[in-house]
Amino acid sequence: MSAPAPLPAPAPRRRLRVATASLAGCFGCHMSFLDMDERLVGLIDLIVLDRSPLTDIKHPGPCDIALVEGGVCNAENVHVLRELRRAAKVVIALGACAVNGGLPAMRNHRGLEDILRKVYEERPDGGAGIPDDPELPLLTDKVHPLHEVVRVDYFLPGCPPSADAIHKFLTDLAEGRTPRLADALLHFD
């Protein structure tokens, strides 16, 4: 009697390729991502990072998920967001600025020219004038939430969303579940 044939090794789980970007915001959502602390080690078994401040990859390759924080306030933001939308199967608006424009959208209550004059010209020292360097990205007329520029698949609110919420969201997606967050994990501030 011969020994039974060994079982085939289980197929390795494919890790999700995740890109991240920060547009007009404060990087608070990325800091919240890093606040996952030791859970980041476990998350690396489920995901691999593509474009991100952690990898310094500037242009995303084909990826499964794009986590995008910040609103859209200039031509460069529009370009980056559209590039991520083309590259990613799923786009997640991460945080208040991505979901509804957040603090940067406060400028939407005044005209762009008025804001620029207030910041650069109407100062006690007279100001240095409105910058017109061609290297600066062209400002949009207002700050837009992501969904006004591209199709967004999920919205994760909060300023910033908690590390627990981001971890739950990503692990649900990595394990093939539709993300569901308990009320305690949601912030609308």
PDB file of N, CA and C in Angstrom, residues 3 6 14 26 38 51 77 115 129 154 158 163:
ATOM      1  N   ALA A   3       1.653   5.386   0.073  1.00  0.00           N
ATOM      2  CA  ALA A   3       1.188   6.567   0.815  1.00  0.00           C
ATOM      3  C   ALA A   3       0.278   7.401  -0.082  1.00  0.00           C
ATOM      4  N   PRO A   6       0.168  13.607  -1.862  1.00  0.00           N
ATOM      5  CA  PRO A   6       0.000  14.841  -1.075  1.00  0.00           C
ATOM      6  C   PRO A   6      -1.058  15.747  -1.706  1.00  0.00           C
ATOM      7  N   ARG A  14      -4.371  36.115  -4.241  1.00  0.00           N
ATOM      8  CA  ARG A  14      -3.865  37.281  -4.976  1.00  0.00           C
ATOM      9  C   ARG A  14      -4.045  38.516  -4.114  1.00  0.00           C
ATOM     10  N   CYS A  26      -5.069  67.653   3.510  1.00  0.00           N
ATOM     11  CA  CYS A  26      -3.998  67.856   4.485  1.00  0.00           C
ATOM     12  C   CYS A  26      -3.159  66.613   4.745  1.00  0.00           C
ATOM     13  N   GLU A  38       0.327  48.172  13.857  1.00  0.00           N
ATOM     14  CA  GLU A  38       0.742  46.789  13.587  1.00  0.00           C
ATOM     15  C   GLU A  38      -0.195  46.050  12.634  1.00  0.00           C
ATOM     16  N   ARG A  51       0.901  53.286  -6.703  1.00  0.00           N
ATOM     17  CA  ARG A  51       1.174  54.701  -6.493  1.00  0.00           C
ATOM     18  C   ARG A  51       0.780  55.085  -5.080  1.00  0.00           C
ATOM     19  N   ASN A  77      -4.817  68.212 -10.011  1.00  0.00           N
ATOM     20  CA  ASN A  77      -5.710  67.306  -9.289  1.00  0.00           C
ATOM     21  C   ASN A  77      -6.624  66.563 -10.260  1.00  0.00           C
ATOM     22  N   ILE A 115     -10.650  85.687  -3.756  1.00  0.00           N
ATOM     23  CA  ILE A 115      -9.787  84.946  -2.821  1.00  0.00           C
ATOM     24  C   ILE A 115      -8.316  85.236  -3.117  1.00  0.00           C
ATOM     25  N   GLY A 129       1.732  90.254  -5.089  1.00  0.00           N
ATOM     26  CA  GLY A 129       0.955  90.037  -6.292  1.00  0.00           C
ATOM     27  C   GLY A 129       0.568  88.580  -6.470  1.00  0.00           C
ATOM     28  N   TYR A 154     -17.143  54.094  -3.880  1.00  0.00           N
ATOM     29  CA  TYR A 154     -17.437  54.104  -2.440  1.00  0.00           C
ATOM     30  C   TYR A 154     -17.030  55.450  -1.839  1.00  0.00           C
ATOM     31  N   GLY A 158     -15.404  61.214   7.009  1.00  0.00           N
ATOM     32  CA  GLY A 158     -14.646  61.438   8.228  1.00  0.00           C
ATOM     33  C   GLY A 158     -13.541  62.439   7.977  1.00  0.00           C
ATOM     34  N   ALA A 163      -8.526  54.949  11.563  1.00  0.00           N
ATOM     35  CA  ALA A 163      -7.727  53.812  11.094  1.00  0.00           C
ATOM     36  C   ALA A 163      -8.569  52.537  11.125  1.00  0.00           C
TER      37      ALA A 163
END
